[in-house]
CSV table of C-alpha atoms in Angstrom, one decimal:
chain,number,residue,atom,x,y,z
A,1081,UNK,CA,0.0,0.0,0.0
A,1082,UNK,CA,1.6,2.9,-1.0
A,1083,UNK,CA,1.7,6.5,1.5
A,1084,UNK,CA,0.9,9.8,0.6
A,1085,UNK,CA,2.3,11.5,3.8
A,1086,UNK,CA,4.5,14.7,3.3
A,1087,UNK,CA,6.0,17.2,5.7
A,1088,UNK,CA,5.1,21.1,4.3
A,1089,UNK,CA,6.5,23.8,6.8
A,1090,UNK,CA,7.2,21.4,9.8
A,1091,UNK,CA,3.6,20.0,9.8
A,1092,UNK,CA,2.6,16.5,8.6
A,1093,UNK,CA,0.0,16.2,6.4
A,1094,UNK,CA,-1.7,12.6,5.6
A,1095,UNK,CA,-1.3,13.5,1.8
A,1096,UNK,CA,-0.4,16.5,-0.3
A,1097,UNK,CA,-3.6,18.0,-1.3
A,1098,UNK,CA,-4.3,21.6,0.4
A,1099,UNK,CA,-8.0,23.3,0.0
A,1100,UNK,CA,-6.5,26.8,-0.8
A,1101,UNK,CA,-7.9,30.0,0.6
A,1102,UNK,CA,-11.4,31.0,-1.0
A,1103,UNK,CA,-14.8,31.8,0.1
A,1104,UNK,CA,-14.8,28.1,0.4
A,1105,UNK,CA,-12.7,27.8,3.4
A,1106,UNK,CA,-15.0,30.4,5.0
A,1107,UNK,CA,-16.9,28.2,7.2
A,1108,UNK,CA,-16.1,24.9,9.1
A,1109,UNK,CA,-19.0,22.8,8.7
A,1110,UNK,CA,-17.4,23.1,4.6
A,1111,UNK,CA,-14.0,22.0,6.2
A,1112,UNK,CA,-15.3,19.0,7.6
A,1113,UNK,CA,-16.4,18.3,4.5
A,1114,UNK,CA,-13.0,18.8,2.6
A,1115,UNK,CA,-11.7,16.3,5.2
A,1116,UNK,CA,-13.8,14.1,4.4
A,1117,UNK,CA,-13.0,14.3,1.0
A,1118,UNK,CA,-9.2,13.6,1.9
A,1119,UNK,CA,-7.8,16.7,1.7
A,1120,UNK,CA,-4.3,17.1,4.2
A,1121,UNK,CA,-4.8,20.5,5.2
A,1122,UNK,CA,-6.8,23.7,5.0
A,1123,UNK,CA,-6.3,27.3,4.9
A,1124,UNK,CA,-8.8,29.4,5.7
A,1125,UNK,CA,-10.8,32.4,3.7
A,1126,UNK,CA,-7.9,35.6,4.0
A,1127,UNK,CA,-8.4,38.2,6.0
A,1128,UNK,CA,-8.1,41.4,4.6
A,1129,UNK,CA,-5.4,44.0,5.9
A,1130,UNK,CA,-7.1,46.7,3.6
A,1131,UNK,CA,-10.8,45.1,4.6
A,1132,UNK,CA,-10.6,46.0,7.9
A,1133,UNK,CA,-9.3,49.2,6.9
A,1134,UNK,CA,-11.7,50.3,4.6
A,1135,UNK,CA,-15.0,49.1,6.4
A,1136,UNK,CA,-13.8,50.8,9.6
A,1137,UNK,CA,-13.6,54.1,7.4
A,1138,UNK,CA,-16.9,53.8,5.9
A,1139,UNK,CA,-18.5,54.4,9.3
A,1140,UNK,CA,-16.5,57.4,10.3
A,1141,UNK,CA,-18.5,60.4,10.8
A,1142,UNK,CA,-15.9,63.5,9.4
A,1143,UNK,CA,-17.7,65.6,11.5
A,1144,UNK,CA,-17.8,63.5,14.4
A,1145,UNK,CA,-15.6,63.9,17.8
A,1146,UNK,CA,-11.9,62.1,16.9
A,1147,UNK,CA,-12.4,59.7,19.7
A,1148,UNK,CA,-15.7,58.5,18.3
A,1149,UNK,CA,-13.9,57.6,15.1
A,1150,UNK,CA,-10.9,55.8,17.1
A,1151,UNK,CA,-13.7,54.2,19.1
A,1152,UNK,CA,-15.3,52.7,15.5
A,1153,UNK,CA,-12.5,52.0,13.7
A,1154,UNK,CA,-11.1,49.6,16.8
A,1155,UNK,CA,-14.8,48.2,17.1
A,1156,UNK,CA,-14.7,47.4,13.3
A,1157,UNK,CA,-11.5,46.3,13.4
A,1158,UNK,CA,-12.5,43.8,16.8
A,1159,UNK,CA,-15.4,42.4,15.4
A,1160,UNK,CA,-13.5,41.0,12.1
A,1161,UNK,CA,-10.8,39.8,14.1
A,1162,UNK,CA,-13.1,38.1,16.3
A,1163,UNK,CA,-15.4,36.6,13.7
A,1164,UNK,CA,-11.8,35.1,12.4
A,1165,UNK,CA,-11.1,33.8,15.5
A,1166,UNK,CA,-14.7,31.9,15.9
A,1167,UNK,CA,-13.5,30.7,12.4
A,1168,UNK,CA,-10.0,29.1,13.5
A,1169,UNK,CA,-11.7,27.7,16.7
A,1170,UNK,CA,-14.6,25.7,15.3
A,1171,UNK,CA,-12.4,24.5,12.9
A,1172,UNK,CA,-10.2,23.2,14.9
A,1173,UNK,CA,-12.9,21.7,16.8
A,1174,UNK,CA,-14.6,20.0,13.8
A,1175,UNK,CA,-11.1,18.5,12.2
A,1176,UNK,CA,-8.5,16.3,12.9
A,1177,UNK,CA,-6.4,18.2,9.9
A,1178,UNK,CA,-4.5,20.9,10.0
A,1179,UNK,CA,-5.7,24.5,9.6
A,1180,UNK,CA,-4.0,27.2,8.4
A,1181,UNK,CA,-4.9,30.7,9.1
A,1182,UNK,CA,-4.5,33.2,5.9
A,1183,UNK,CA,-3.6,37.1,6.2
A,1184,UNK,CA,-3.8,39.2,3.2
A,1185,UNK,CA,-1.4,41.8,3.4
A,1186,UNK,CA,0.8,44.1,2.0
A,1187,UNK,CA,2.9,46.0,4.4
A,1188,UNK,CA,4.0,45.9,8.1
A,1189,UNK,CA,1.3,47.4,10.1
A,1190,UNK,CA,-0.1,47.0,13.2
A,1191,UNK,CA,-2.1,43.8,12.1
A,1192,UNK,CA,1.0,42.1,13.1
A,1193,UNK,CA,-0.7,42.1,16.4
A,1194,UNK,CA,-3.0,40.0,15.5
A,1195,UNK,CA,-0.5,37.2,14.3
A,1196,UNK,CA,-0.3,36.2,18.4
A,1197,UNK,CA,-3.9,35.8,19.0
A,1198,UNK,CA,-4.2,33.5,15.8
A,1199,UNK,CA,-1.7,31.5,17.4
A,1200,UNK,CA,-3.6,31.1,20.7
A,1201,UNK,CA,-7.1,30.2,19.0
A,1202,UNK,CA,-5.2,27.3,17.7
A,1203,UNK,CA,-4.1,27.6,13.8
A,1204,UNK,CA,-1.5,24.9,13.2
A,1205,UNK,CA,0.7,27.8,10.7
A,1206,UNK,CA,0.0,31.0,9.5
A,1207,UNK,CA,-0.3,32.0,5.3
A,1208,UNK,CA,0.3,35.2,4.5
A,1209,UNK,CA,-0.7,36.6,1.1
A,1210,UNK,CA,1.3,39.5,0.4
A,1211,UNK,CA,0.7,41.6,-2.7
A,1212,UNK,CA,1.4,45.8,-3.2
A,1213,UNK,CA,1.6,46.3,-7.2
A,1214,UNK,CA,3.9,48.6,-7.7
A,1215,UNK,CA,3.5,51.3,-10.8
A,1216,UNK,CA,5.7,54.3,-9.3
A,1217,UNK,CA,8.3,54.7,-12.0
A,1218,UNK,CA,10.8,55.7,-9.3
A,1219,UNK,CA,10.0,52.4,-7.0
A,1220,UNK,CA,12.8,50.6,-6.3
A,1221,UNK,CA,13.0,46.7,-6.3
A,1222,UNK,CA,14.9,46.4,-3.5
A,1223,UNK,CA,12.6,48.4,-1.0
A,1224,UNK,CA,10.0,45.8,-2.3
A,1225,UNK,CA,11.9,42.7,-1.4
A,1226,UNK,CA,12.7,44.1,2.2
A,1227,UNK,CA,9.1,44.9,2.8
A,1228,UNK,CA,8.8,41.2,2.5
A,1229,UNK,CA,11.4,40.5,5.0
A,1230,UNK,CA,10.3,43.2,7.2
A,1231,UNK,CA,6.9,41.6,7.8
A,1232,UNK,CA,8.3,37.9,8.2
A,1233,UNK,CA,10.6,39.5,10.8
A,1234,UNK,CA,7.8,41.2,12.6
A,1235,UNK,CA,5.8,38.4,12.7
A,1236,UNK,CA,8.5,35.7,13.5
A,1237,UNK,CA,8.8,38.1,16.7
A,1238,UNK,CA,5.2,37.1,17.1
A,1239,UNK,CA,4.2,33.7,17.0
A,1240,UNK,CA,5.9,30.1,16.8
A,1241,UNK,CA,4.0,28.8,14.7
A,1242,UNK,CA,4.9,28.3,10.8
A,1243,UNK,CA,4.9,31.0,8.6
A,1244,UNK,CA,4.5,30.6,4.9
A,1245,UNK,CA,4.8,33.5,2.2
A,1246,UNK,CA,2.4,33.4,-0.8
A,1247,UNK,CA,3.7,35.3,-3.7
A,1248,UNK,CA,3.2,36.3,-7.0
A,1249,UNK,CA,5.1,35.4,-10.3
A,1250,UNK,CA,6.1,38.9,-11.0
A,1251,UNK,CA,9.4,39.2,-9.7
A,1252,UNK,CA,13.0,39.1,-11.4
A,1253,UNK,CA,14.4,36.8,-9.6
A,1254,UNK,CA,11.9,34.4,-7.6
A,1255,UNK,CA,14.9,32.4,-6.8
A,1256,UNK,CA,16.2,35.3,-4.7
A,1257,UNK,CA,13.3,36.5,-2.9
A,1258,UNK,CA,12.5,32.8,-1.7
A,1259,UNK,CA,16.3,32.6,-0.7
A,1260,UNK,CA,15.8,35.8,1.3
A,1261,UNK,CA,12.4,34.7,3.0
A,1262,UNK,CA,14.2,31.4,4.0
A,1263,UNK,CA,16.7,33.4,5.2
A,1264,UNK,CA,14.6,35.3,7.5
A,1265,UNK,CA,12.5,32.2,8.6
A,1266,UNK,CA,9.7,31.4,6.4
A,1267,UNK,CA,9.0,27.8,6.8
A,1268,UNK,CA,7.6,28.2,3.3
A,1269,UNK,CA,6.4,29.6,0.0
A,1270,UNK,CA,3.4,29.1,-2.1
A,1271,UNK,CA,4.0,29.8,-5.7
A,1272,UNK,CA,2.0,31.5,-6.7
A,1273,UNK,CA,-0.9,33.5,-5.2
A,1274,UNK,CA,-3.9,34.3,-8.4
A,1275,UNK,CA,-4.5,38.1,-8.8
A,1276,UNK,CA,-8.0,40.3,-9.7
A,1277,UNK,CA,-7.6,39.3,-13.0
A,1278,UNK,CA,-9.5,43.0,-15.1
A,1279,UNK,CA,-11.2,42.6,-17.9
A,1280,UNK,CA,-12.9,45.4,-20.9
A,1281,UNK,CA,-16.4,45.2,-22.0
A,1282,UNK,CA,-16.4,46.9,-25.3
A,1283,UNK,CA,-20.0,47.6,-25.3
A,1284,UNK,CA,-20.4,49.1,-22.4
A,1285,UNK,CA,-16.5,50.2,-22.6
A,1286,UNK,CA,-16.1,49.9,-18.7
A,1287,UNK,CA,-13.7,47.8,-16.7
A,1288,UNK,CA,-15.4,44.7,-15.6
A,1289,UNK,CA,-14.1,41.5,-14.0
A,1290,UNK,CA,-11.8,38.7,-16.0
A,1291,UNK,CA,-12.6,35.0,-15.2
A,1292,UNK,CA,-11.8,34.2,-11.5
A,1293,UNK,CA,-10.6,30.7,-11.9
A,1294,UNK,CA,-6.9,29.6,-13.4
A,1295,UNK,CA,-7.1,26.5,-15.8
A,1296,UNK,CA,-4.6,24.0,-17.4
A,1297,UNK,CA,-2.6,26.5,-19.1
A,1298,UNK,CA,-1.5,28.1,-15.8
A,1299,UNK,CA,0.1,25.3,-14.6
A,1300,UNK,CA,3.1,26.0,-16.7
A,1301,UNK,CA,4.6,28.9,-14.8
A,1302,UNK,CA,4.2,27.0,-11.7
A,1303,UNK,CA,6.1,23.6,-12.7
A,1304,UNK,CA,8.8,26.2,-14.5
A,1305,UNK,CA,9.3,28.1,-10.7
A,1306,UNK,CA,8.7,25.1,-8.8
A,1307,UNK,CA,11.2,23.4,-10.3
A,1308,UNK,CA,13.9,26.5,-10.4
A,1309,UNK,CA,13.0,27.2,-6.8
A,1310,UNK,CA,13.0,23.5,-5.2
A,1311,UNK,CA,16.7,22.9,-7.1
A,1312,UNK,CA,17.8,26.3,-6.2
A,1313,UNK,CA,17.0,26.8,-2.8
A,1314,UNK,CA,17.3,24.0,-0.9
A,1315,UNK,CA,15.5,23.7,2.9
A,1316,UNK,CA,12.2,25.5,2.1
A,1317,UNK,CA,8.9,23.6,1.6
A,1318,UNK,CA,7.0,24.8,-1.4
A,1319,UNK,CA,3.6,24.5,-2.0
A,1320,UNK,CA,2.6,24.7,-5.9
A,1321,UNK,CA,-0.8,26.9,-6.8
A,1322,UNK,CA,-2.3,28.2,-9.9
A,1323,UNK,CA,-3.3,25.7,-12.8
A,1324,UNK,CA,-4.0,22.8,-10.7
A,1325,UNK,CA,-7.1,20.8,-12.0
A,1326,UNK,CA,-6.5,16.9,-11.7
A,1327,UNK,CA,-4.3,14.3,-10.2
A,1328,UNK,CA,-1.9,14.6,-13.1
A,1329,UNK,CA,-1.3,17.9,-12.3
A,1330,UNK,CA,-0.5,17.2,-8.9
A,1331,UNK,CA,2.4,14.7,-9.6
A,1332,UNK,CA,3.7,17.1,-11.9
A,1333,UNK,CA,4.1,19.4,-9.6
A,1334,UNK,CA,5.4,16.8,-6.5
A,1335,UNK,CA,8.1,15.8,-9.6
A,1336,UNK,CA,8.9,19.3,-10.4
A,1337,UNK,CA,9.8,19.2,-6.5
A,1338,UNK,CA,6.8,20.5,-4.8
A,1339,UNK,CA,5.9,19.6,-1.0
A,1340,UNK,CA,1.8,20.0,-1.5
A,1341,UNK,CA,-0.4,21.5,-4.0
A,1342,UNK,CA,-2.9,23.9,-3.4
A,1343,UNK,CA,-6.7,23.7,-5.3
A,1344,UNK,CA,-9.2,25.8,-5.5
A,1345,UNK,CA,-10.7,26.6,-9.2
A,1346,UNK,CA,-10.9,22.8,-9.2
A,1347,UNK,CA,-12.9,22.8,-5.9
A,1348,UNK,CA,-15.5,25.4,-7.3
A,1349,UNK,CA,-16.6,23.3,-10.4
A,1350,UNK,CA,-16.5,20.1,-9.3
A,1351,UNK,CA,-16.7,20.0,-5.7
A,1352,UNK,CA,-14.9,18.3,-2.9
A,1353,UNK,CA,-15.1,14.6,-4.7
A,1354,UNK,CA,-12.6,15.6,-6.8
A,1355,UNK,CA,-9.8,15.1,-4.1
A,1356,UNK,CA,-11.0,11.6,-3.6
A,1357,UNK,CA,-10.7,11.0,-7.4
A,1358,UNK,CA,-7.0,12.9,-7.4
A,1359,UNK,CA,-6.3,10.1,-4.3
A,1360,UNK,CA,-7.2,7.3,-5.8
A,1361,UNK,CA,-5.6,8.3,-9.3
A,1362,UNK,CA,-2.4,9.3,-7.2
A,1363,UNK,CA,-2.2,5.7,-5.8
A,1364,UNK,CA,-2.6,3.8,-9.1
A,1365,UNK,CA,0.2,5.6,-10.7
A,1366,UNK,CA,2.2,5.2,-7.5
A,1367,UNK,CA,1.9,1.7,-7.2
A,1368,UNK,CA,2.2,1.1,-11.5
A,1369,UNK,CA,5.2,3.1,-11.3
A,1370,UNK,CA,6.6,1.4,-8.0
A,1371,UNK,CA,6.6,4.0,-6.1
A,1372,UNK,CA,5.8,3.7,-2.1
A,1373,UNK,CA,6.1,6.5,-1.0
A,1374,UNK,CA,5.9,11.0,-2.1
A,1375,UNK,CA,9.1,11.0,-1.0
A,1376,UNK,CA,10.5,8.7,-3.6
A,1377,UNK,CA,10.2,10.8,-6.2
A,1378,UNK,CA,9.1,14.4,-5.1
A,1379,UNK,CA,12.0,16.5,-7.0
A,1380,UNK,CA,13.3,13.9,-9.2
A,1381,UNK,CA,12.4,16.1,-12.3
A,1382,UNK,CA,13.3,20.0,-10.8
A,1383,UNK,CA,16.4,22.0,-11.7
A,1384,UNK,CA,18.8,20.0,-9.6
A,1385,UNK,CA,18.1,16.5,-10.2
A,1386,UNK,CA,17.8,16.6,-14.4
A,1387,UNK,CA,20.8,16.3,-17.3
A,1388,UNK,CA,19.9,19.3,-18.5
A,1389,UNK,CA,18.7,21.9,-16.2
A,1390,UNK,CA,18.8,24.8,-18.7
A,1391,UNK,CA,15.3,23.2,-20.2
A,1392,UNK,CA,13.8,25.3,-17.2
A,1393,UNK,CA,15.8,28.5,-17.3
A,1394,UNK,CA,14.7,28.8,-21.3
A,1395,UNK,CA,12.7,31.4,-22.4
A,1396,UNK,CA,12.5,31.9,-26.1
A,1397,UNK,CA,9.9,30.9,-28.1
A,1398,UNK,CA,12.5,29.9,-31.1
A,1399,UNK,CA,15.5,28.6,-29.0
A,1400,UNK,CA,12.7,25.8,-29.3
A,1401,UNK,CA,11.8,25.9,-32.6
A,1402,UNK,CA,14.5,27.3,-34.7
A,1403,UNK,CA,15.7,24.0,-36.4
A,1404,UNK,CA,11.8,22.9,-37.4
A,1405,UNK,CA,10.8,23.4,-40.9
């Protein structure tokens, strides 16, 4: 019989299949259900740095005494930390597998604060989603990367739980800004976080919404950095997200050197039973290819462990094509 367990970010997980944060991790009568299902861990629906900003604002009075608005914006900002709280704690009461709290942030702020008290309701690790897009023509890169070590630092002060950076694909060198995070003590990266993805309505001729979900064509980028990152920089757990839809996609990803896979576009259309089908796929190729166990051949196709590593680093369309007719 073969054995799914992995280790991601010093927890063990039965199997590497991770519900991703959505409005689907948002209540835990829903996680019990993705347990059931035979997922290995959770993370729960982000909250919002710029959420509990923004809502707190939109009951300020600008006439009102500046007490009263202190006095609302910390009553805002309670509430949605305690609802969040309720969340990690019935969660942890309903399953048996871990749960993983999400922040989506984008700078060092006083939210850190709250890292300790998502500790004490009981998350198993902490995810934080960090995203600022930068358009200032005189923004430097390197203020950018340390504003990503800043905040692991604050929050390693924090809590002892694991910290895992999600990140997006639009960086120079993802290589370097994983080393760095390492580094500074992220247990690990998630590559790659999935953007508001705008769209134009030519009828109408006003910005509307893209499509919300990644497909099969997404997964690309992610075996490409997966790959780079897991041969590259050795002694972080990666967890591989965007453009994962079935069980093939999921070995591809272990292969390419991944520690577990996040889903979530494949969780809206189809439901929870498609983990049990990714499962029991994932066992039939492990035991026709003789394999036992994830470990034995999680990385055996990233940048490290292939003849010809370059196949990853290549990015021109006709270094592939230029000796076709």
């Amino acid at each position: 019989m073969v054995n799914l367990h992995t280790k991601y970010a010093g927890l063990s997980l039965r199997n590497p299949i991770i519900v991703g944060s959505s409005g689907l991790t948002r209540k835990a009568e829903r996680n019990k259900e993705f347990e059931k299902a035979g997922a290995g861990a959770i993370v729960l629906k982000s909250l919002f740095e710029e959420q509990i900003e923004m809502q707190g604002d939109v009951l300020i009075d600008p006439y009102d005494f500046p007490e009263a608005n202190d006095y609302v914006r910390q009553y805002v900002k309670a509430n949605q930390i305690s609802q969040y709280l309720t969340l990690i704690q019935e969660s942890k009461a309903l399953c048996n597998i871990p749960i993983i709290a999400s922040i989506n942030c984008y700078k060092a702020d006083a939210w850190i604060d709250f890292a300790k008290q998502i500790e004490e309701a009981g998350a198993d690790a902490l995810e934080l989603n960090i995203f600022a897009l930068q358009t200032d023509l005189m923004y430097n890169f390197n203020s950018n990367k340390q504003s990503y070590i800043d905040i692991v630092n604050r929050v390693k002060d924090k809590i002892s739980i694991p910290i895992i950076i999600k990140i997006g694909k639009y960086f120079s060198n993802i290589p370097d800004i994983v080393d760095a995070l390492k580094v500074n003590g992220a247990n690990g990266v998630v590559l790659f976080n999935r953007f508001y993805q705008p769209d134009i309505d030519i009828n109408s001729l006003q910005l509307v919404s893209g499509n919300v979900f990644s497909n099969h064509s997404d997964l690309s980028d992610t075996i490409r950095w997966t790959a780079l990152v897991s041969g590259k920089v050795p002694g972080i757990d990666i967890s591989a997200s965007t453009g994962v839809h079935d069980w093939e996609d999921v070995v591809k990803c272990l292969l390419a050197g991944a520690s577990t896979v996040q889903m979530c576009s494949a969780l809206y259309t189809h439901g929870g039973g498609i983990i049990t089908q990714i499962l029991t796929c994932m066992e039939e190729w492990m035991n026709h290819s003789n394999f036992q166990s994830v470990s034995q051949f999680r990385g055996r196709l990233n940048y490290a462990n292939i003849p010809d590593p370059g196949v990853y680093e290549r990015s021109q369309f006709m270094k592939y094509f230029s000796n076709r007719d």
